[in-house]
Amino acid sequence: MGIALISTFLALLIKEQKPNFAFLFTVFVGCILFLFLVDEIYKIIRMIEQIAVNAKINLIYVETILKIIGIAYIAEFAAQISKDAGLGSIAAKIELAGKVLILAMAVPILTVLIETIIGLIPV
């Protein structure tokens, strides 16, 4: 968080002199912060997979859910970068594309869920 706060102040100072460089600096800092988090994200994914294995849950469903979460975070990150650049219309399209991809990835899980519920209903 210290890096983020210092970068914010630096970006504000740079923005007064060179707005284009301020945007590039902001994107660079965002990527650096993401790279700092990669190790923690990896640990979380491994922990979730281990819980799924212990609970005897099919890993395909867990992987799909993790991919959906990844799409949501990446789409949000890309949309925020577009908004920072003053391109709100592109940001809206990125968010829409992320939602469509999430829905497409969720269809197999929804299908299994509906089939399971139907199987529980007595005929």
PDB file of C-alpha atoms in Angstrom:
ATOM      1  CA  MET A   1       0.000   0.000   0.000  1.00  0.00           C
ATOM      2  CA  GLY A   2       2.969   2.276   0.600  1.00  0.00           C
ATOM      3  CA  ILE A   3       4.061   1.853  -2.998  1.00  0.00           C
ATOM      4  CA  ALA A   4       0.541   2.682  -4.148  1.00  0.00           C
ATOM      5  CA  LEU A   5       0.340   5.852  -2.061  1.00  0.00           C
ATOM      6  CA  ILE A   6       3.773   7.091  -3.106  1.00  0.00           C
ATOM      7  CA  SER A   7       2.948   6.296  -6.728  1.00  0.00           C
ATOM      8  CA  THR A   8      -0.295   8.231  -6.441  1.00  0.00           C
ATOM      9  CA  PHE A   9       1.536  11.347  -5.300  1.00  0.00           C
ATOM     10  CA  LEU A  10       4.171  10.907  -8.006  1.00  0.00           C
ATOM     11  CA  ALA A  11       1.482  10.456 -10.659  1.00  0.00           C
ATOM     12  CA  LEU A  12      -0.201  13.655  -9.536  1.00  0.00           C
ATOM     13  CA  LEU A  13       3.106  15.536  -9.781  1.00  0.00           C
ATOM     14  CA  ILE A  14       3.906  14.061 -13.191  1.00  0.00           C
ATOM     15  CA  LYS A  15       0.378  14.749 -14.438  1.00  0.00           C
ATOM     16  CA  GLU A  16       0.891  18.490 -14.037  1.00  0.00           C
ATOM     17  CA  GLN A  17       3.953  18.430 -16.313  1.00  0.00           C
ATOM     18  CA  LYS A  18       3.390  15.489 -18.659  1.00  0.00           C
ATOM     19  CA  PRO A  19      -0.122  13.936 -18.604  1.00  0.00           C
ATOM     20  CA  ASN A  20       0.860  11.195 -21.085  1.00  0.00           C
ATOM     21  CA  PHE A  21       3.721  10.038 -18.884  1.00  0.00           C
ATOM     22  CA  ALA A  22       1.442  10.099 -15.848  1.00  0.00           C
ATOM     23  CA  PHE A  23      -0.895   7.632 -17.536  1.00  0.00           C
ATOM     24  CA  LEU A  24       1.985   5.336 -18.517  1.00  0.00           C
ATOM     25  CA  PHE A  25       3.362   5.583 -14.989  1.00  0.00           C
ATOM     26  CA  THR A  26      -0.054   4.643 -13.583  1.00  0.00           C
ATOM     27  CA  VAL A  27      -0.296   1.583 -15.835  1.00  0.00           C
ATOM     28  CA  PHE A  28       3.265   0.572 -14.941  1.00  0.00           C
ATOM     29  CA  VAL A  29       2.582   0.843 -11.200  1.00  0.00           C
ATOM     30  CA  GLY A  30      -0.655  -1.140 -11.592  1.00  0.00           C
ATOM     31  CA  CYS A  31       1.231  -3.939 -13.333  1.00  0.00           C
ATOM     32  CA  ILE A  32       3.980  -3.908 -10.690  1.00  0.00           C
ATOM     33  CA  LEU A  33       1.406  -4.145  -7.895  1.00  0.00           C
ATOM     34  CA  PHE A  34      -0.244  -7.051  -9.701  1.00  0.00           C
ATOM     35  CA  LEU A  35       3.118  -8.824  -9.995  1.00  0.00           C
ATOM     36  CA  PHE A  36       3.621  -8.430  -6.237  1.00  0.00           C
ATOM     37  CA  LEU A  37       0.312 -10.224  -5.727  1.00  0.00           C
ATOM     38  CA  VAL A  38       0.953 -13.155  -8.074  1.00  0.00           C
ATOM     39  CA  ASP A  39       2.611 -15.269  -5.364  1.00  0.00           C
ATOM     40  CA  GLU A  40      -0.289 -14.713  -2.963  1.00  0.00           C
ATOM     41  CA  ILE A  41      -2.809 -15.503  -5.701  1.00  0.00           C
ATOM     42  CA  TYR A  42      -0.943 -18.734  -6.447  1.00  0.00           C
ATOM     43  CA  LYS A  43      -1.103 -19.736  -2.761  1.00  0.00           C
ATOM     44  CA  ILE A  44      -4.835 -19.046  -2.628  1.00  0.00           C
ATOM     45  CA  ILE A  45      -5.483 -21.094  -5.767  1.00  0.00           C
ATOM     46  CA  ARG A  46      -3.470 -24.043  -4.413  1.00  0.00           C
ATOM     47  CA  MET A  47      -5.345 -23.859  -1.097  1.00  0.00           C
ATOM     48  CA  ILE A  48      -8.733 -23.842  -2.857  1.00  0.00           C
ATOM     49  CA  GLU A  49      -7.699 -26.791  -5.025  1.00  0.00           C
ATOM     50  CA  GLN A  50      -6.554 -28.712  -1.934  1.00  0.00           C
ATOM     51  CA  ILE A  51      -9.873 -28.046  -0.209  1.00  0.00           C
ATOM     52  CA  ALA A  52     -11.694 -29.269  -3.321  1.00  0.00           C
ATOM     53  CA  VAL A  53      -9.614 -32.452  -3.423  1.00  0.00           C
ATOM     54  CA  ASN A  54     -10.288 -33.119   0.271  1.00  0.00           C
ATOM     55  CA  ALA A  55     -14.017 -32.506  -0.273  1.00  0.00           C
ATOM     56  CA  LYS A  56     -13.943 -34.796  -3.343  1.00  0.00           C
ATOM     57  CA  ILE A  57     -15.251 -32.069  -5.632  1.00  0.00           C
ATOM     58  CA  ASN A  58     -14.556 -32.435  -9.343  1.00  0.00           C
ATOM     59  CA  LEU A  59     -11.571 -30.181 -10.093  1.00  0.00           C
ATOM     60  CA  ILE A  60     -13.057 -29.168 -13.448  1.00  0.00           C
ATOM     61  CA  TYR A  61     -15.714 -27.152 -11.614  1.00  0.00           C
ATOM     62  CA  VAL A  62     -13.177 -25.565  -9.288  1.00  0.00           C
ATOM     63  CA  GLU A  63     -10.905 -24.645 -12.205  1.00  0.00           C
ATOM     64  CA  THR A  64     -13.864 -23.147 -14.067  1.00  0.00           C
ATOM     65  CA  ILE A  65     -14.834 -21.037 -11.053  1.00  0.00           C
ATOM     66  CA  LEU A  66     -11.231 -19.872 -10.655  1.00  0.00           C
ATOM     67  CA  LYS A  67     -11.132 -18.933 -14.347  1.00  0.00           C
ATOM     68  CA  ILE A  68     -14.362 -16.972 -13.913  1.00  0.00           C
ATOM     69  CA  ILE A  69     -12.853 -15.096 -10.964  1.00  0.00           C
ATOM     70  CA  GLY A  70      -9.712 -14.420 -13.015  1.00  0.00           C
ATOM     71  CA  ILE A  71     -11.758 -13.056 -15.913  1.00  0.00           C
ATOM     72  CA  ALA A  72     -13.631 -10.766 -13.533  1.00  0.00           C
ATOM     73  CA  TYR A  73     -10.422  -9.350 -12.035  1.00  0.00           C
ATOM     74  CA  ILE A  74      -8.669  -8.924 -15.378  1.00  0.00           C
ATOM     75  CA  ALA A  75     -11.717  -7.272 -16.961  1.00  0.00           C
ATOM     76  CA  GLU A  76     -12.003  -4.904 -13.996  1.00  0.00           C
ATOM     77  CA  PHE A  77      -8.282  -4.069 -14.189  1.00  0.00           C
ATOM     78  CA  ALA A  78      -8.471  -3.394 -17.943  1.00  0.00           C
ATOM     79  CA  ALA A  79     -11.647  -1.326 -17.553  1.00  0.00           C
ATOM     80  CA  GLN A  80     -10.052   0.797 -14.817  1.00  0.00           C
ATOM     81  CA  ILE A  81      -7.010   1.437 -17.019  1.00  0.00           C
ATOM     82  CA  SER A  82      -9.323   2.530 -19.836  1.00  0.00           C
ATOM     83  CA  LYS A  83     -11.214   4.820 -17.457  1.00  0.00           C
ATOM     84  CA  ASP A  84      -7.917   6.300 -16.247  1.00  0.00           C
ATOM     85  CA  ALA A  85      -7.083   7.060 -19.871  1.00  0.00           C
ATOM     86  CA  GLY A  86     -10.414   8.848 -20.229  1.00  0.00           C
ATOM     87  CA  LEU A  87     -11.900   6.158 -22.445  1.00  0.00           C
ATOM     88  CA  GLY A  88     -15.093   5.348 -20.572  1.00  0.00           C
ATOM     89  CA  SER A  89     -16.818   3.910 -23.646  1.00  0.00           C
ATOM     90  CA  ILE A  90     -14.060   1.343 -24.164  1.00  0.00           C
ATOM     91  CA  ALA A  91     -14.140   0.550 -20.442  1.00  0.00           C
ATOM     92  CA  ALA A  92     -17.855  -0.216 -20.731  1.00  0.00           C
ATOM     93  CA  LYS A  93     -17.180  -2.571 -23.640  1.00  0.00           C
ATOM     94  CA  ILE A  94     -14.432  -4.328 -21.671  1.00  0.00           C
ATOM     95  CA  GLU A  95     -16.832  -4.819 -18.762  1.00  0.00           C
ATOM     96  CA  LEU A  96     -19.499  -6.170 -21.131  1.00  0.00           C
ATOM     97  CA  ALA A  97     -17.020  -8.575 -22.736  1.00  0.00           C
ATOM     98  CA  GLY A  98     -15.954  -9.784 -19.278  1.00  0.00           C
ATOM     99  CA  LYS A  99     -19.583 -10.429 -18.305  1.00  0.00           C
ATOM    100  CA  VAL A 100     -20.271 -12.338 -21.523  1.00  0.00           C
ATOM    101  CA  LEU A 101     -17.145 -14.492 -21.025  1.00  0.00           C
ATOM    102  CA  ILE A 102     -18.141 -15.180 -17.418  1.00  0.00           C
ATOM    103  CA  LEU A 103     -21.626 -16.225 -18.515  1.00  0.00           C
ATOM    104  CA  ALA A 104     -20.199 -18.478 -21.233  1.00  0.00           C
ATOM    105  CA  MET A 105     -17.865 -20.157 -18.731  1.00  0.00           C
ATOM    106  CA  ALA A 106     -20.665 -20.568 -16.177  1.00  0.00           C
ATOM    107  CA  VAL A 107     -23.074 -22.412 -18.501  1.00  0.00           C
ATOM    108  CA  PRO A 108     -21.610 -25.910 -17.855  1.00  0.00           C
ATOM    109  CA  ILE A 109     -21.755 -25.369 -14.090  1.00  0.00           C
ATOM    110  CA  LEU A 110     -25.326 -24.083 -14.307  1.00  0.00           C
ATOM    111  CA  THR A 111     -26.274 -27.083 -16.427  1.00  0.00           C
ATOM    112  CA  VAL A 112     -24.908 -29.536 -13.852  1.00  0.00           C
ATOM    113  CA  LEU A 113     -26.615 -27.612 -11.055  1.00  0.00           C
ATOM    114  CA  ILE A 114     -29.993 -27.699 -12.815  1.00  0.00           C
ATOM    115  CA  GLU A 115     -29.584 -31.409 -13.615  1.00  0.00           C
ATOM    116  CA  THR A 116     -28.760 -32.103  -9.977  1.00  0.00           C
ATOM    117  CA  ILE A 117     -31.812 -30.201  -8.766  1.00  0.00           C
ATOM    118  CA  ILE A 118     -34.047 -31.994 -11.272  1.00  0.00           C
ATOM    119  CA  GLY A 119     -32.592 -35.321 -10.112  1.00  0.00           C
ATOM    120  CA  LEU A 120     -33.567 -34.514  -6.523  1.00  0.00           C
ATOM    121  CA  ILE A 121     -37.192 -33.807  -7.406  1.00  0.00           C
ATOM    122  CA  PRO A 122     -39.328 -36.942  -7.042  1.00  0.00           C
ATOM    123  CA  VAL A 123     -41.268 -37.887 -10.147  1.00  0.00           C
TER     124      VAL A 123
END
